[in-house]
PDB file of C-alpha atoms in Angstrom:
ATOM      1  CA  UNK A   1    -139.624 -10.420  98.952  1.00 51.00           C
ATOM      2  CA  UNK A   2    -136.017 -11.080  99.935  1.00 48.00           C
ATOM      3  CA  UNK A   3    -136.520  -9.638 103.426  1.00 47.00           C
ATOM      4  CA  UNK A   4    -139.580 -11.859 103.891  1.00 49.00           C
ATOM      5  CA  UNK A   5    -137.505 -14.944 103.037  1.00 47.00           C
ATOM      6  CA  UNK A   6    -134.766 -13.889 105.456  1.00 44.00           C
ATOM      7  CA  UNK A   7    -137.325 -13.267 108.224  1.00 46.00           C
ATOM      8  CA  UNK A   8    -139.008 -16.639 107.577  1.00 44.00           C
ATOM      9  CA  UNK A   9    -135.633 -18.400 107.740  1.00 44.00           C
ATOM     10  CA  UNK A  10    -134.794 -16.654 111.008  1.00 41.00           C
ATOM     11  CA  UNK A  11    -138.142 -17.642 112.505  1.00 49.00           C
ATOM     12  CA  UNK A  12    -137.669 -21.295 111.537  1.00 48.00           C
ATOM     13  CA  UNK A  13    -134.120 -21.330 112.922  1.00 43.00           C
ATOM     14  CA  UNK A  14    -135.289 -19.700 116.169  1.00 45.00           C
ATOM     15  CA  UNK A  15    -138.103 -22.239 116.478  1.00 47.00           C
ATOM     16  CA  UNK A  16    -135.687 -25.159 116.061  1.00 47.00           C
ATOM     17  CA  UNK A  17    -133.256 -23.740 118.629  1.00 39.00           C
ATOM     18  CA  UNK A  18    -136.128 -22.915 120.994  1.00 46.00           C
ATOM     19  CA  UNK A  19    -137.648 -26.381 120.809  1.00 44.00           C
ATOM     20  CA  UNK A  20    -134.303 -28.084 121.401  1.00 47.00           C
ATOM     21  CA  UNK A  21    -133.672 -25.814 124.399  1.00 42.00           C
ATOM     22  CA  UNK A  22    -137.144 -26.344 125.830  1.00 46.00           C
ATOM     23  CA  UNK A  23    -137.038 -30.101 125.275  1.00 48.00           C
ATOM     24  CA  UNK A  24    -134.114 -30.192 127.683  1.00 45.00           C
ATOM     25  CA  UNK A  25    -136.526 -29.162 130.443  1.00 45.00           C
ATOM     26  CA  UNK A  26    -140.272 -29.204 130.975  1.00 51.00           C
ATOM     27  CA  UNK A  27    -141.912 -25.955 129.920  1.00 52.00           C
ATOM     28  CA  UNK A  28    -142.689 -23.388 132.570  1.00 41.00           C
ATOM     29  CA  UNK A  29    -146.307 -22.243 132.668  1.00 39.00           C
ATOM     30  CA  UNK A  30    -145.556 -19.365 130.317  1.00 35.00           C
ATOM     31  CA  UNK A  31    -147.505 -18.535 127.196  1.00 36.00           C
ATOM     32  CA  UNK A  32    -146.436 -20.615 124.206  1.00 39.00           C
ATOM     33  CA  UNK A  33    -146.748 -17.779 121.723  1.00 39.00           C
ATOM     34  CA  UNK A  34    -145.482 -19.857 118.823  1.00 42.00           C
ATOM     35  CA  UNK A  35    -148.372 -22.302 119.075  1.00 49.00           C
ATOM     36  CA  UNK A  36    -150.486 -20.800 116.315  1.00 43.00           C
ATOM     37  CA  UNK A  37    -153.473 -23.104 116.266  1.00 39.00           C
ATOM     38  CA  UNK A  38    -155.633 -23.179 113.168  1.00 42.00           C
ATOM     39  CA  UNK A  39    -159.133 -22.946 114.540  1.00 40.00           C
ATOM     40  CA  UNK A  40    -161.356 -21.042 112.144  1.00 38.00           C
ATOM     41  CA  UNK A  41    -162.591 -23.770 109.805  1.00 40.00           C
ATOM     42  CA  UNK A  42    -162.885 -27.539 109.593  1.00 42.00           C
ATOM     43  CA  UNK A  43    -159.806 -29.388 108.456  1.00 46.00           C
ATOM     44  CA  UNK A  44    -159.580 -30.014 104.721  1.00 45.00           C
ATOM     45  CA  UNK A  45    -159.044 -33.516 103.487  1.00 44.00           C
ATOM     46  CA  UNK A  46    -155.509 -34.834 103.664  1.00 46.00           C
ATOM     47  CA  UNK A  47    -153.468 -34.517 100.496  1.00 45.00           C
ATOM     48  CA  UNK A  48    -151.968 -37.646  99.063  1.00 44.00           C
ATOM     49  CA  UNK A  49    -148.687 -38.704 100.621  1.00 48.00           C
ATOM     50  CA  UNK A  50    -146.189 -41.220  99.402  1.00 47.00           C
ATOM     51  CA  UNK A  51    -144.060 -43.133 101.844  1.00 45.00           C
ATOM     52  CA  UNK A  52    -140.711 -44.461 100.692  1.00 45.00           C
ATOM     53  CA  UNK A  53    -138.396 -46.429 102.948  1.00 43.00           C
ATOM     54  CA  UNK A  54    -134.704 -46.027 102.252  1.00 42.00           C
ATOM     55  CA  UNK A  55    -131.653 -48.005 103.272  1.00 38.00           C
ATOM     56  CA  UNK A  56    -130.860 -48.510 106.953  1.00 42.00           C
ATOM     57  CA  UNK A  57    -132.745 -46.367 109.439  1.00 48.00           C
ATOM     58  CA  UNK A  58    -133.434 -43.604 106.926  1.00 75.00           C
ATOM     59  CA  UNK A  59    -136.903 -43.057 105.574  1.00 90.00           C
ATOM     60  CA  UNK A  60    -138.566 -40.449 103.377  1.00 92.00           C
ATOM     61  CA  UNK A  61    -142.101 -39.169 103.328  1.00 94.00           C
ATOM     62  CA  UNK A  62    -143.302 -36.971 100.461  1.00 95.00           C
ATOM     63  CA  UNK A  63    -146.399 -34.892 101.124  1.00 96.00           C
ATOM     64  CA  UNK A  64    -148.151 -33.184  98.208  1.00 96.00           C
ATOM     65  CA  UNK A  65    -149.524 -29.693  98.818  1.00 96.00           C
ATOM     66  CA  UNK A  66    -153.292 -29.491  99.188  1.00 96.00           C
ATOM     67  CA  UNK A  67    -155.438 -27.087  97.157  1.00 95.00           C
ATOM     68  CA  UNK A  68    -154.944 -24.432  99.834  1.00 94.00           C
ATOM     69  CA  UNK A  69    -151.124 -24.822  99.413  1.00 93.00           C
ATOM     70  CA  UNK A  70    -150.830 -26.284 102.924  1.00 96.00           C
ATOM     71  CA  UNK A  71    -149.373 -29.696 103.753  1.00 97.00           C
ATOM     72  CA  UNK A  72    -151.659 -32.224 105.483  1.00 97.00           C
ATOM     73  CA  UNK A  73    -150.601 -35.695 106.554  1.00 97.00           C
ATOM     74  CA  UNK A  74    -151.940 -38.641 108.478  1.00 97.00           C
ATOM     75  CA  UNK A  75    -149.697 -39.572 111.401  1.00 97.00           C
ATOM     76  CA  UNK A  76    -150.038 -42.308 113.976  1.00 98.00           C
ATOM     77  CA  UNK A  77    -150.003 -41.117 117.576  1.00 98.00           C
ATOM     78  CA  UNK A  78    -149.366 -44.075 119.864  1.00 96.00           C
ATOM     79  CA  UNK A  79    -150.334 -46.268 116.877  1.00 96.00           C
ATOM     80  CA  UNK A  80    -153.681 -44.487 116.326  1.00 97.00           C
ATOM     81  CA  UNK A  81    -154.209 -42.428 113.122  1.00 97.00           C
ATOM     82  CA  UNK A  82    -154.876 -38.692 113.225  1.00 97.00           C
ATOM     83  CA  UNK A  83    -154.862 -35.933 110.596  1.00 98.00           C
ATOM     84  CA  UNK A  84    -152.279 -33.135 110.918  1.00 98.00           C
ATOM     85  CA  UNK A  85    -151.446 -29.817 109.294  1.00 97.00           C
ATOM     86  CA  UNK A  86    -147.660 -29.413 109.015  1.00 97.00           C
ATOM     87  CA  UNK A  87    -146.946 -26.142 110.832  1.00 95.00           C
ATOM     88  CA  UNK A  88    -143.336 -24.987 111.146  1.00 92.00           C
ATOM     89  CA  UNK A  89    -144.617 -21.959 113.085  1.00 91.00           C
ATOM     90  CA  UNK A  90    -145.867 -24.168 115.922  1.00 92.00           C
ATOM     91  CA  UNK A  91    -143.183 -24.894 118.508  1.00 93.00           C
ATOM     92  CA  UNK A  92    -144.942 -28.064 119.608  1.00 95.00           C
ATOM     93  CA  UNK A  93    -147.232 -30.690 118.214  1.00 97.00           C
ATOM     94  CA  UNK A  94    -150.790 -29.621 119.057  1.00 97.00           C
ATOM     95  CA  UNK A  95    -153.377 -32.343 119.408  1.00 97.00           C
ATOM     96  CA  UNK A  96    -157.143 -32.063 119.663  1.00 97.00           C
ATOM     97  CA  UNK A  97    -158.512 -33.564 122.869  1.00 96.00           C
ATOM     98  CA  UNK A  98    -160.678 -36.087 120.965  1.00 97.00           C
ATOM     99  CA  UNK A  99    -157.662 -37.359 118.985  1.00 98.00           C
ATOM    100  CA  UNK A 100    -155.599 -37.565 122.185  1.00 97.00           C
ATOM    101  CA  UNK A 101    -158.294 -39.747 123.791  1.00 97.00           C
ATOM    102  CA  UNK A 102    -158.353 -41.953 120.665  1.00 97.00           C
ATOM    103  CA  UNK A 103    -154.587 -42.398 121.153  1.00 96.00           C
ATOM    104  CA  UNK A 104    -155.064 -43.418 124.794  1.00 96.00           C
ATOM    105  CA  UNK A 105    -154.033 -40.071 126.279  1.00 96.00           C
ATOM    106  CA  UNK A 106    -156.502 -38.904 128.889  1.00 93.00           C
ATOM    107  CA  UNK A 107    -156.407 -35.518 130.581  1.00 93.00           C
ATOM    108  CA  UNK A 108    -158.484 -33.797 133.230  1.00 92.00           C
ATOM    109  CA  UNK A 109    -159.456 -30.137 133.382  1.00 91.00           C
ATOM    110  CA  UNK A 110    -156.727 -29.652 135.983  1.00 94.00           C
ATOM    111  CA  UNK A 111    -154.121 -30.634 133.355  1.00 95.00           C
ATOM    112  CA  UNK A 112    -155.064 -27.607 131.213  1.00 96.00           C
ATOM    113  CA  UNK A 113    -152.719 -25.219 132.982  1.00 95.00           C
ATOM    114  CA  UNK A 114    -150.433 -23.898 130.202  1.00 95.00           C
ATOM    115  CA  UNK A 115    -151.585 -20.646 128.579  1.00 94.00           C
ATOM    116  CA  UNK A 116    -151.344 -20.688 124.773  1.00 91.00           C
ATOM    117  CA  UNK A 117    -152.459 -18.402 121.964  1.00 84.00           C
ATOM    118  CA  UNK A 118    -154.589 -19.831 119.191  1.00 77.00           C
ATOM    119  CA  UNK A 119    -156.430 -18.372 116.222  1.00 73.00           C
ATOM    120  CA  UNK A 120    -159.442 -18.160 118.587  1.00 74.00           C
ATOM    121  CA  UNK A 121    -157.516 -16.214 121.226  1.00 82.00           C
ATOM    122  CA  UNK A 122    -155.862 -17.311 124.443  1.00 88.00           C
ATOM    123  CA  UNK A 123    -156.760 -20.620 126.051  1.00 90.00           C
ATOM    124  CA  UNK A 124    -155.218 -23.254 128.303  1.00 94.00           C
ATOM    125  CA  UNK A 125    -153.563 -26.452 127.110  1.00 96.00           C
ATOM    126  CA  UNK A 126    -152.343 -29.665 128.705  1.00 97.00           C
ATOM    127  CA  UNK A 127    -148.648 -30.471 128.222  1.00 97.00           C
ATOM    128  CA  UNK A 128    -147.865 -34.142 127.551  1.00 97.00           C
ATOM    129  CA  UNK A 129    -145.192 -36.389 126.094  1.00 97.00           C
ATOM    130  CA  UNK A 130    -146.475 -38.655 123.329  1.00 97.00           C
ATOM    131  CA  UNK A 131    -144.936 -42.134 123.466  1.00 96.00           C
ATOM    132  CA  UNK A 132    -144.437 -42.143 119.708  1.00 96.00           C
ATOM    133  CA  UNK A 133    -145.481 -40.519 116.474  1.00 98.00           C
ATOM    134  CA  UNK A 134    -145.119 -42.216 113.133  1.00 97.00           C
ATOM    135  CA  UNK A 135    -145.498 -41.016 109.569  1.00 97.00           C
ATOM    136  CA  UNK A 136    -144.864 -43.775 107.078  1.00 94.00           C
ATOM    137  CA  UNK A 137    -141.509 -45.302 108.035  1.00 94.00           C
ATOM    138  CA  UNK A 138    -140.494 -42.293 110.149  1.00 96.00           C
ATOM    139  CA  UNK A 139    -140.957 -42.891 113.879  1.00 96.00           C
ATOM    140  CA  UNK A 140    -140.121 -40.422 116.651  1.00 96.00           C
ATOM    141  CA  UNK A 141    -140.440 -41.344 120.322  1.00 97.00           C
ATOM    142  CA  UNK A 142    -141.146 -39.096 123.318  1.00 97.00           C
ATOM    143  CA  UNK A 143    -142.606 -36.143 121.413  1.00 98.00           C
ATOM    144  CA  UNK A 144    -143.578 -33.100 123.483  1.00 98.00           C
ATOM    145  CA  UNK A 145    -147.099 -31.885 122.691  1.00 97.00           C
ATOM    146  CA  UNK A 146    -149.944 -29.692 123.827  1.00 97.00           C
ATOM    147  CA  UNK A 147    -153.492 -30.970 123.977  1.00 98.00           C
ATOM    148  CA  UNK A 148    -156.195 -28.390 123.348  1.00 95.00           C
ATOM    149  CA  UNK A 149    -159.976 -28.569 123.580  1.00 93.00           C
ATOM    150  CA  UNK A 150    -161.596 -29.483 120.256  1.00 92.00           C
ATOM    151  CA  UNK A 151    -163.402 -26.136 120.056  1.00 90.00           C
ATOM    152  CA  UNK A 152    -160.024 -24.335 120.135  1.00 90.00           C
ATOM    153  CA  UNK A 153    -158.267 -26.421 117.490  1.00 91.00           C
ATOM    154  CA  UNK A 154    -159.932 -27.503 114.238  1.00 91.00           C
ATOM    155  CA  UNK A 155    -156.955 -29.550 112.998  1.00 95.00           C
ATOM    156  CA  UNK A 156    -153.982 -31.135 114.764  1.00 97.00           C
ATOM    157  CA  UNK A 157    -150.685 -29.346 114.162  1.00 97.00           C
ATOM    158  CA  UNK A 158    -147.446 -31.145 113.364  1.00 97.00           C
ATOM    159  CA  UNK A 159    -145.065 -28.687 114.997  1.00 96.00           C
ATOM    160  CA  UNK A 160    -141.363 -28.353 115.588  1.00 96.00           C
ATOM    161  CA  UNK A 161    -141.220 -30.718 118.592  1.00 97.00           C
ATOM    162  CA  UNK A 162    -141.599 -33.464 115.951  1.00 98.00           C
ATOM    163  CA  UNK A 163    -140.113 -31.809 112.860  1.00 97.00           C
ATOM    164  CA  UNK A 164    -136.873 -30.667 114.540  1.00 96.00           C
ATOM    165  CA  UNK A 165    -136.055 -34.290 115.369  1.00 97.00           C
ATOM    166  CA  UNK A 166    -135.998 -35.331 111.711  1.00 96.00           C
ATOM    167  CA  UNK A 167    -132.895 -35.404 109.575  1.00 94.00           C
ATOM    168  CA  UNK A 168    -134.414 -32.798 107.243  1.00 94.00           C
ATOM    169  CA  UNK A 169    -137.619 -31.062 106.195  1.00 95.00           C
ATOM    170  CA  UNK A 170    -137.603 -29.623 102.689  1.00 94.00           C
ATOM    171  CA  UNK A 171    -140.292 -27.902 100.628  1.00 92.00           C
ATOM    172  CA  UNK A 172    -139.898 -27.948  96.860  1.00 90.00           C
ATOM    173  CA  UNK A 173    -142.051 -28.085  93.735  1.00 89.00           C
ATOM    174  CA  UNK A 174    -145.362 -28.295  95.557  1.00 92.00           C
ATOM    175  CA  UNK A 175    -144.364 -31.051  97.946  1.00 94.00           C
ATOM    176  CA  UNK A 176    -142.831 -31.404 101.363  1.00 95.00           C
ATOM    177  CA  UNK A 177    -140.083 -33.972 101.860  1.00 95.00           C
ATOM    178  CA  UNK A 178    -139.525 -35.332 105.378  1.00 95.00           C
ATOM    179  CA  UNK A 179    -136.411 -37.397 106.029  1.00 94.00           C
ATOM    180  CA  UNK A 180    -135.901 -39.301 109.239  1.00 88.00           C
TER     181      UNK A 180
END
């Protein structure tokens, strides 16, 4: 059990360092192995979230765990709502093509040039920069993301390209606390 906790901590730390390094440059067309897309089943309903603004620029978002012990949240992408699974194992935000179009992000087949691994196997994704993402009072601008075809991604993933830009992300007592 202890070695599993140490390994999980090392993976999260490596993901944060990797995302910050990669954000400094555009990604090369190399496989994004850490993009573990959930693709096997339809997305469960979003668990209840409470949004609490704090003093100054700080804000907190509390997300209750769903029945499957995962954390789901509604986030605005370019001011359009979309459902997300919080996934610290995903290096980037991963967005379904239909949700990207709803947010005013349009891609062509030629844009799908970055190889990624998903739960359904390897596929190609489009690499984009989202103007902004917002969860409650937390707003992050210029978020790096992959767009995948809907048949390759059953639920959007809130990955480290968003999470690493927050002040903190903390899981405790069946809830996830985001501070930004």
